[in-house]
Amino acid sequence: PESLSSSTLGNFAVNISSSGSNSVLGGSTGSLAELRAAQRDAADLDNQKLLEACCPDGVSDLRHMTRETLMDIFYYVHAARGQQVVNAVAEQLRSKWDAFTAERPGYTGGVSLFAHSLGSVILYDMLSYAGRTVNGVTYPRLPFAVDCFFACGSPAALFLISRRRGRAPIPQPSCNAFFNIVNPADPVSYLTEPLLPVPGSVGALVSSPATRMFLRTQDR
C-alpha cells in the first residue's frame, strides 16, 4: 500500500514483540519482557525465585524458553496483570507517537503496527476491544487510527478460539488492513483466514497468495 512507503507522507511504524527489541522508526520501546521486569515488585521477585526452585535439572535451555513464554501468557490472561501489560504497551505507543508527531508537526501519513508472537495477541485485543472492558481488562483507545496491522508468528487464532462462546462472531481488529504472516515451520504461527470474513466484505482481511489458496480450498 502507498501508506507503507516513506515518501511524501511517510509512515509511523511500531514493532511490538514478546522478545527482543520493539522499535519505532529505529527507536526502541523495550520488549514485553523488559516492560514486565520494570513492573515487578517484591512479590513478583519472590514468585520468580519460587519458579526457579520448581524447575528440575535437565534441558535447562529449553525449560528457560518455555518457562518465559508460558509465564508471559499466564501473566497476560490474568486480569490484573493483563491490565498492567496492556497499560504498559499503550503508554509506550502513546509516548512514541507523541515524540514522532512532535518532530513532524502536521503529519498526515499512515500508522502501521508490527507485532510478533504474544505481542500480536495483545495488539489484536487492543485494536478489537478499544474503549471496552473484556474479561476484566480495560483496553484503552490509541491516539491514532491504524492503517496496517502486521502479525508475525502469531498464536492469535488459539486465543480467539479458546475464548469463543458458542458460535459468537470472532472480534476483528480496527484497522484498514490486517496481514497475518505465517511460517508453516513455526509451531506458534496459526492462520486467521478461517476466522475472519472473506476479503472485501469487511476489510479486516487482505487478500494474499496464502489467503487466495485457502479460499480456493474452501470452494472445492
PDB file of C-alpha atoms in Angstrom:
ATOM      1  CA  PRO A   1       0.000   0.000   0.000  1.00  0.00           C
ATOM      2  CA  GLU A   2       1.095   3.560  -0.689  1.00  0.00           C
ATOM      3  CA  SER A   3       0.973   4.398   3.003  1.00  0.00           C
ATOM      4  CA  LEU A   4       3.803   1.947   3.636  1.00  0.00           C
ATOM      5  CA  SER A   5       6.290   3.997   1.680  1.00  0.00           C
ATOM      6  CA  SER A   6       8.495   6.561   3.374  1.00  0.00           C
ATOM      7  CA  SER A   7       7.910   9.159   0.685  1.00  0.00           C
ATOM      8  CA  THR A   8       5.807  12.331   0.938  1.00  0.00           C
ATOM      9  CA  LEU A   9       3.533  11.359   3.793  1.00  0.00           C
ATOM     10  CA  GLY A  10       5.827   8.853   5.435  1.00  0.00           C
ATOM     11  CA  ASN A  11       4.637   6.235   7.902  1.00  0.00           C
ATOM     12  CA  PHE A  12       4.673   5.769  11.652  1.00  0.00           C
ATOM     13  CA  ALA A  13       5.573   2.137  12.308  1.00  0.00           C
ATOM     14  CA  VAL A  14       5.918   0.312  15.609  1.00  0.00           C
ATOM     15  CA  ASN A  15       7.138  -3.215  16.294  1.00  0.00           C
ATOM     16  CA  ILE A  16       5.682  -4.983  19.341  1.00  0.00           C
ATOM     17  CA  SER A  17       7.446  -8.204  20.260  1.00  0.00           C
ATOM     18  CA  SER A  18       7.340 -10.619  23.161  1.00  0.00           C
ATOM     19  CA  SER A  19      11.117 -10.901  23.000  1.00  0.00           C
ATOM     20  CA  GLY A  20      13.939  -8.822  21.634  1.00  0.00           C
ATOM     21  CA  SER A  21      13.607  -5.127  20.916  1.00  0.00           C
ATOM     22  CA  ASN A  22      10.472  -3.242  19.978  1.00  0.00           C
ATOM     23  CA  SER A  23      11.106  -0.351  17.658  1.00  0.00           C
ATOM     24  CA  VAL A  24       9.576   2.745  16.200  1.00  0.00           C
ATOM     25  CA  LEU A  25      11.407   4.079  13.155  1.00  0.00           C
ATOM     26  CA  GLY A  26      14.699   2.856  14.549  1.00  0.00           C
ATOM     27  CA  GLY A  27      13.966   3.787  18.163  1.00  0.00           C
ATOM     28  CA  SER A  28      13.347   1.333  20.966  1.00  0.00           C
ATOM     29  CA  THR A  29      10.291   0.907  23.166  1.00  0.00           C
ATOM     30  CA  GLY A  30      11.637  -2.104  25.053  1.00  0.00           C
ATOM     31  CA  SER A  31      10.436  -5.682  24.803  1.00  0.00           C
ATOM     32  CA  LEU A  32       7.475  -7.094  26.708  1.00  0.00           C
ATOM     33  CA  ALA A  33       9.953  -8.889  28.921  1.00  0.00           C
ATOM     34  CA  GLU A  34      11.587  -5.558  29.751  1.00  0.00           C
ATOM     35  CA  LEU A  35       8.202  -3.919  30.384  1.00  0.00           C
ATOM     36  CA  ARG A  36       7.276  -6.792  32.688  1.00  0.00           C
ATOM     37  CA  ALA A  37      10.594  -6.606  34.524  1.00  0.00           C
ATOM     38  CA  ALA A  38      10.155  -2.875  35.096  1.00  0.00           C
ATOM     39  CA  GLN A  39       6.839  -3.516  36.836  1.00  0.00           C
ATOM     40  CA  ARG A  40       7.944  -6.314  39.132  1.00  0.00           C
ATOM     41  CA  ASP A  41       7.542  -5.687  42.818  1.00  0.00           C
ATOM     42  CA  ALA A  42       8.920  -7.659  45.771  1.00  0.00           C
ATOM     43  CA  ALA A  43       6.166 -10.286  45.457  1.00  0.00           C
ATOM     44  CA  ASP A  44       6.986 -10.796  41.779  1.00  0.00           C
ATOM     45  CA  LEU A  45      10.659 -11.332  42.578  1.00  0.00           C
ATOM     46  CA  ASP A  46       9.695 -13.814  45.289  1.00  0.00           C
ATOM     47  CA  ASN A  47       7.499 -15.672  42.795  1.00  0.00           C
ATOM     48  CA  GLN A  48      10.393 -15.730  40.345  1.00  0.00           C
ATOM     49  CA  LYS A  49      12.588 -17.391  42.969  1.00  0.00           C
ATOM     50  CA  LEU A  50       9.845 -19.928  43.666  1.00  0.00           C
ATOM     51  CA  LEU A  51       9.517 -20.661  39.953  1.00  0.00           C
ATOM     52  CA  GLU A  52      13.247 -21.249  39.632  1.00  0.00           C
ATOM     53  CA  ALA A  53      13.148 -23.545  42.655  1.00  0.00           C
ATOM     54  CA  CYS A  54      10.379 -25.582  40.993  1.00  0.00           C
ATOM     55  CA  CYS A  55      12.483 -26.260  37.896  1.00  0.00           C
ATOM     56  CA  PRO A  56      14.140 -29.691  37.900  1.00  0.00           C
ATOM     57  CA  ASP A  57      17.579 -30.248  36.439  1.00  0.00           C
ATOM     58  CA  GLY A  58      17.825 -31.109  32.753  1.00  0.00           C
ATOM     59  CA  VAL A  59      17.097 -29.375  29.435  1.00  0.00           C
ATOM     60  CA  SER A  60      17.724 -26.057  31.179  1.00  0.00           C
ATOM     61  CA  ASP A  61      17.863 -24.004  27.986  1.00  0.00           C
ATOM     62  CA  LEU A  62      14.592 -25.433  26.670  1.00  0.00           C
ATOM     63  CA  ARG A  63      12.954 -25.121  30.075  1.00  0.00           C
ATOM     64  CA  HIS A  64      14.023 -21.488  30.354  1.00  0.00           C
ATOM     65  CA  MET A  65      12.500 -20.711  26.953  1.00  0.00           C
ATOM     66  CA  THR A  66       9.195 -22.443  27.668  1.00  0.00           C
ATOM     67  CA  ARG A  67       9.065 -21.004  31.190  1.00  0.00           C
ATOM     68  CA  GLU A  68       9.463 -17.432  29.989  1.00  0.00           C
ATOM     69  CA  THR A  69       6.963 -17.939  27.168  1.00  0.00           C
ATOM     70  CA  LEU A  70       4.335 -19.631  29.332  1.00  0.00           C
ATOM     71  CA  MET A  71       4.723 -17.118  32.149  1.00  0.00           C
ATOM     72  CA  ASP A  72       4.160 -14.263  29.684  1.00  0.00           C
ATOM     73  CA  ILE A  73       0.917 -15.961  28.611  1.00  0.00           C
ATOM     74  CA  PHE A  74      -0.182 -16.613  32.199  1.00  0.00           C
ATOM     75  CA  TYR A  75       0.557 -13.003  33.127  1.00  0.00           C
ATOM     76  CA  TYR A  76      -1.454 -11.707  30.188  1.00  0.00           C
ATOM     77  CA  VAL A  77      -4.545 -13.878  30.720  1.00  0.00           C
ATOM     78  CA  HIS A  78      -4.609 -12.909  34.424  1.00  0.00           C
ATOM     79  CA  ALA A  79      -6.915  -9.868  34.621  1.00  0.00           C
ATOM     80  CA  ALA A  80      -4.843  -7.709  36.968  1.00  0.00           C
ATOM     81  CA  ARG A  81      -1.508  -8.485  35.347  1.00  0.00           C
ATOM     82  CA  GLY A  82      -3.031  -8.396  31.886  1.00  0.00           C
ATOM     83  CA  GLN A  83      -4.192  -4.859  32.634  1.00  0.00           C
ATOM     84  CA  GLN A  84      -0.644  -3.928  33.551  1.00  0.00           C
ATOM     85  CA  VAL A  85       0.657  -5.337  30.269  1.00  0.00           C
ATOM     86  CA  VAL A  86      -1.986  -3.541  28.197  1.00  0.00           C
ATOM     87  CA  ASN A  87      -1.386  -0.262  30.029  1.00  0.00           C
ATOM     88  CA  ALA A  88       2.369  -0.555  29.529  1.00  0.00           C
ATOM     89  CA  VAL A  89       2.053  -1.245  25.786  1.00  0.00           C
ATOM     90  CA  ALA A  90      -0.499   1.574  25.346  1.00  0.00           C
ATOM     91  CA  GLU A  91       1.722   4.009  27.220  1.00  0.00           C
ATOM     92  CA  GLN A  92       4.729   3.105  25.083  1.00  0.00           C
ATOM     93  CA  LEU A  93       2.691   3.597  21.912  1.00  0.00           C
ATOM     94  CA  ARG A  94       1.393   6.968  23.107  1.00  0.00           C
ATOM     95  CA  SER A  95       4.866   8.083  24.143  1.00  0.00           C
ATOM     96  CA  LYS A  96       6.412   7.158  20.793  1.00  0.00           C
ATOM     97  CA  TRP A  97       3.509   8.671  18.881  1.00  0.00           C
ATOM     98  CA  ASP A  98       3.838  11.955  20.796  1.00  0.00           C
ATOM     99  CA  ALA A  99       7.597  12.051  20.134  1.00  0.00           C
ATOM    100  CA  PHE A 100       7.066  11.198  16.471  1.00  0.00           C
ATOM    101  CA  THR A 101       4.429  13.872  15.857  1.00  0.00           C
ATOM    102  CA  ALA A 102       6.376  16.479  17.853  1.00  0.00           C
ATOM    103  CA  GLU A 103       9.220  16.076  15.369  1.00  0.00           C
ATOM    104  CA  ARG A 104       6.796  16.106  12.408  1.00  0.00           C
ATOM    105  CA  PRO A 105       4.094  18.739  13.019  1.00  0.00           C
ATOM    106  CA  GLY A 106       1.101  18.334  10.742  1.00  0.00           C
ATOM    107  CA  TYR A 107       1.886  14.685   9.982  1.00  0.00           C
ATOM    108  CA  THR A 108      -0.890  13.147   7.857  1.00  0.00           C
ATOM    109  CA  GLY A 109       0.658   9.809   6.948  1.00  0.00           C
ATOM    110  CA  GLY A 110      -0.453   6.334   7.891  1.00  0.00           C
ATOM    111  CA  VAL A 111       0.195   4.311  11.016  1.00  0.00           C
ATOM    112  CA  SER A 112       1.415   0.727  10.772  1.00  0.00           C
ATOM    113  CA  LEU A 113       1.933  -1.651  13.690  1.00  0.00           C
ATOM    114  CA  PHE A 114       4.002  -4.835  13.550  1.00  0.00           C
ATOM    115  CA  ALA A 115       3.602  -7.370  16.336  1.00  0.00           C
ATOM    116  CA  HIS A 116       5.258 -10.732  16.922  1.00  0.00           C
ATOM    117  CA  SER A 117       4.161 -13.793  18.904  1.00  0.00           C
ATOM    118  CA  LEU A 118       2.271 -12.864  22.093  1.00  0.00           C
ATOM    119  CA  GLY A 119       2.690  -9.215  21.150  1.00  0.00           C
ATOM    120  CA  SER A 120       0.381  -9.848  18.206  1.00  0.00           C
ATOM    121  CA  VAL A 121      -2.296 -11.215  20.548  1.00  0.00           C
ATOM    122  CA  ILE A 122      -2.043  -8.160  22.792  1.00  0.00           C
ATOM    123  CA  LEU A 123      -2.255  -5.788  19.853  1.00  0.00           C
ATOM    124  CA  TYR A 124      -5.102  -7.754  18.255  1.00  0.00           C
ATOM    125  CA  ASP A 125      -7.045  -7.383  21.509  1.00  0.00           C
ATOM    126  CA  MET A 126      -6.210  -3.693  21.832  1.00  0.00           C
ATOM    127  CA  LEU A 127      -7.457  -2.980  18.312  1.00  0.00           C
ATOM    128  CA  SER A 128     -10.549  -5.177  18.737  1.00  0.00           C
ATOM    129  CA  TYR A 129     -11.675  -4.009  22.181  1.00  0.00           C
ATOM    130  CA  ALA A 130     -10.561  -0.353  22.300  1.00  0.00           C
ATOM    131  CA  GLY A 131     -12.667   1.544  24.817  1.00  0.00           C
ATOM    132  CA  ARG A 132     -14.216  -1.640  26.245  1.00  0.00           C
ATOM    133  CA  THR A 133     -13.658  -3.877  29.256  1.00  0.00           C
ATOM    134  CA  VAL A 134     -13.344  -7.549  28.350  1.00  0.00           C
ATOM    135  CA  ASN A 135     -12.531 -10.368  30.778  1.00  0.00           C
ATOM    136  CA  GLY A 136     -11.596  -7.852  33.450  1.00  0.00           C
ATOM    137  CA  VAL A 137      -9.193  -5.870  31.261  1.00  0.00           C
ATOM    138  CA  THR A 138      -9.996  -2.348  30.064  1.00  0.00           C
ATOM    139  CA  TYR A 139      -8.461  -1.677  26.664  1.00  0.00           C
ATOM    140  CA  PRO A 140      -7.614   1.997  26.114  1.00  0.00           C
ATOM    141  CA  ARG A 141      -8.111   3.833  22.845  1.00  0.00           C
ATOM    142  CA  LEU A 142      -4.930   4.670  20.966  1.00  0.00           C
ATOM    143  CA  PRO A 143      -4.332   8.295  19.932  1.00  0.00           C
ATOM    144  CA  PHE A 144      -4.217   7.336  16.240  1.00  0.00           C
ATOM    145  CA  ALA A 145      -6.077   5.211  13.717  1.00  0.00           C
ATOM    146  CA  VAL A 146      -4.215   2.140  12.485  1.00  0.00           C
ATOM    147  CA  ASP A 147      -3.722   1.723   8.766  1.00  0.00           C
ATOM    148  CA  CYS A 148      -1.910  -1.628   8.588  1.00  0.00           C
ATOM    149  CA  PHE A 149      -1.518  -4.221  11.331  1.00  0.00           C
ATOM    150  CA  PHE A 150       1.117  -6.883  10.640  1.00  0.00           C
ATOM    151  CA  ALA A 151       1.120 -10.004  12.816  1.00  0.00           C
ATOM    152  CA  CYS A 152       4.054 -12.417  12.564  1.00  0.00           C
ATOM    153  CA  GLY A 153       4.468 -15.785  14.276  1.00  0.00           C
ATOM    154  CA  SER A 154       1.068 -15.167  15.813  1.00  0.00           C
ATOM    155  CA  PRO A 155      -0.885 -17.551  18.079  1.00  0.00           C
ATOM    156  CA  ALA A 156      -3.868 -15.142  17.988  1.00  0.00           C
ATOM    157  CA  ALA A 157      -6.116 -17.814  16.451  1.00  0.00           C
ATOM    158  CA  LEU A 158      -5.620 -20.054  19.503  1.00  0.00           C
ATOM    159  CA  PHE A 159      -6.637 -17.279  21.881  1.00  0.00           C
ATOM    160  CA  LEU A 160      -9.630 -16.255  19.775  1.00  0.00           C
ATOM    161  CA  ILE A 161     -10.962 -19.805  19.505  1.00  0.00           C
ATOM    162  CA  SER A 162     -10.390 -20.611  23.200  1.00  0.00           C
ATOM    163  CA  ARG A 163     -12.383 -17.513  24.238  1.00  0.00           C
ATOM    164  CA  ARG A 164     -15.251 -18.060  21.826  1.00  0.00           C
ATOM    165  CA  ARG A 165     -18.604 -18.869  23.368  1.00  0.00           C
ATOM    166  CA  GLY A 166     -20.878 -20.958  21.196  1.00  0.00           C
ATOM    167  CA  ARG A 167     -20.961 -19.522  17.703  1.00  0.00           C
ATOM    168  CA  ALA A 168     -20.288 -15.946  18.701  1.00  0.00           C
ATOM    169  CA  PRO A 169     -18.597 -13.883  15.965  1.00  0.00           C
ATOM    170  CA  ILE A 170     -14.831 -13.553  16.145  1.00  0.00           C
ATOM    171  CA  PRO A 171     -13.756  -9.996  17.078  1.00  0.00           C
ATOM    172  CA  GLN A 172     -11.953  -8.104  14.342  1.00  0.00           C
ATOM    173  CA  PRO A 173      -9.134  -5.584  14.780  1.00  0.00           C
ATOM    174  CA  SER A 174      -9.951  -1.991  13.975  1.00  0.00           C
ATOM    175  CA  CYS A 175      -7.572  -1.280  11.095  1.00  0.00           C
ATOM    176  CA  ASN A 176      -7.695  -0.762   7.352  1.00  0.00           C
ATOM    177  CA  ALA A 177      -5.648  -3.874   6.604  1.00  0.00           C
ATOM    178  CA  PHE A 178      -4.612  -6.896   8.652  1.00  0.00           C
ATOM    179  CA  PHE A 179      -1.671  -9.028   7.473  1.00  0.00           C
ATOM    180  CA  ASN A 180      -1.042 -12.331   9.271  1.00  0.00           C
ATOM    181  CA  ILE A 181       2.428 -13.534   8.264  1.00  0.00           C
ATOM    182  CA  VAL A 182       2.655 -17.306   8.736  1.00  0.00           C
ATOM    183  CA  ASN A 183       5.677 -19.582   8.518  1.00  0.00           C
ATOM    184  CA  PRO A 184       4.434 -23.197   8.234  1.00  0.00           C
ATOM    185  CA  ALA A 185       7.546 -24.338  10.125  1.00  0.00           C
ATOM    186  CA  ASP A 186       6.792 -22.062  13.091  1.00  0.00           C
ATOM    187  CA  PRO A 187       4.800 -24.063  15.700  1.00  0.00           C
ATOM    188  CA  VAL A 188       3.484 -20.844  17.268  1.00  0.00           C
ATOM    189  CA  SER A 189       2.158 -19.423  13.999  1.00  0.00           C
ATOM    190  CA  TYR A 190      -1.501 -20.055  13.066  1.00  0.00           C
ATOM    191  CA  LEU A 191      -3.763 -18.980  10.206  1.00  0.00           C
ATOM    192  CA  THR A 192      -6.511 -16.452  10.850  1.00  0.00           C
ATOM    193  CA  GLU A 193      -8.208 -16.793   7.442  1.00  0.00           C
ATOM    194  CA  PRO A 194     -10.795 -19.319   8.716  1.00  0.00           C
ATOM    195  CA  LEU A 195     -11.826 -16.888  11.469  1.00  0.00           C
ATOM    196  CA  LEU A 196     -12.289 -13.634   9.572  1.00  0.00           C
ATOM    197  CA  PRO A 197     -14.569 -12.504   6.730  1.00  0.00           C
ATOM    198  CA  VAL A 198     -13.687 -13.031   3.089  1.00  0.00           C
ATOM    199  CA  PRO A 199     -11.538 -10.117   1.791  1.00  0.00           C
ATOM    200  CA  GLY A 200     -13.668  -7.219   0.678  1.00  0.00           C
ATOM    201  CA  SER A 201     -16.713  -7.984   2.806  1.00  0.00           C
ATOM    202  CA  VAL A 202     -15.482  -6.046   5.815  1.00  0.00           C
ATOM    203  CA  GLY A 203     -11.933  -5.066   5.024  1.00  0.00           C
ATOM    204  CA  ALA A 204     -10.229  -6.647   8.031  1.00  0.00           C
ATOM    205  CA  LEU A 205      -8.552  -9.319   5.923  1.00  0.00           C
ATOM    206  CA  VAL A 206      -6.311  -8.513   2.970  1.00  0.00           C
ATOM    207  CA  SER A 207      -6.129 -10.862   0.011  1.00  0.00           C
ATOM    208  CA  SER A 208      -2.732 -12.528  -0.290  1.00  0.00           C
ATOM    209  CA  PRO A 209      -1.435 -15.665  -2.044  1.00  0.00           C
ATOM    210  CA  ALA A 210      -1.967 -17.664   1.163  1.00  0.00           C
ATOM    211  CA  THR A 211      -5.467 -16.244   1.557  1.00  0.00           C
ATOM    212  CA  ARG A 212      -6.388 -16.996  -2.047  1.00  0.00           C
ATOM    213  CA  MET A 213      -5.076 -20.564  -1.672  1.00  0.00           C
ATOM    214  CA  PHE A 214      -7.209 -21.033   1.438  1.00  0.00           C
ATOM    215  CA  LEU A 215     -10.300 -19.682  -0.301  1.00  0.00           C
ATOM    216  CA  ARG A 216      -9.753 -21.980  -3.270  1.00  0.00           C
ATOM    217  CA  THR A 217      -9.702 -24.999  -0.948  1.00  0.00           C
ATOM    218  CA  GLN A 218     -12.989 -23.847   0.571  1.00  0.00           C
ATOM    219  CA  ASP A 219     -14.629 -23.655  -2.862  1.00  0.00           C
ATOM    220  CA  ARG A 220     -13.916 -27.308  -3.592  1.00  0.00           C
TER     221      ARG A 220
END
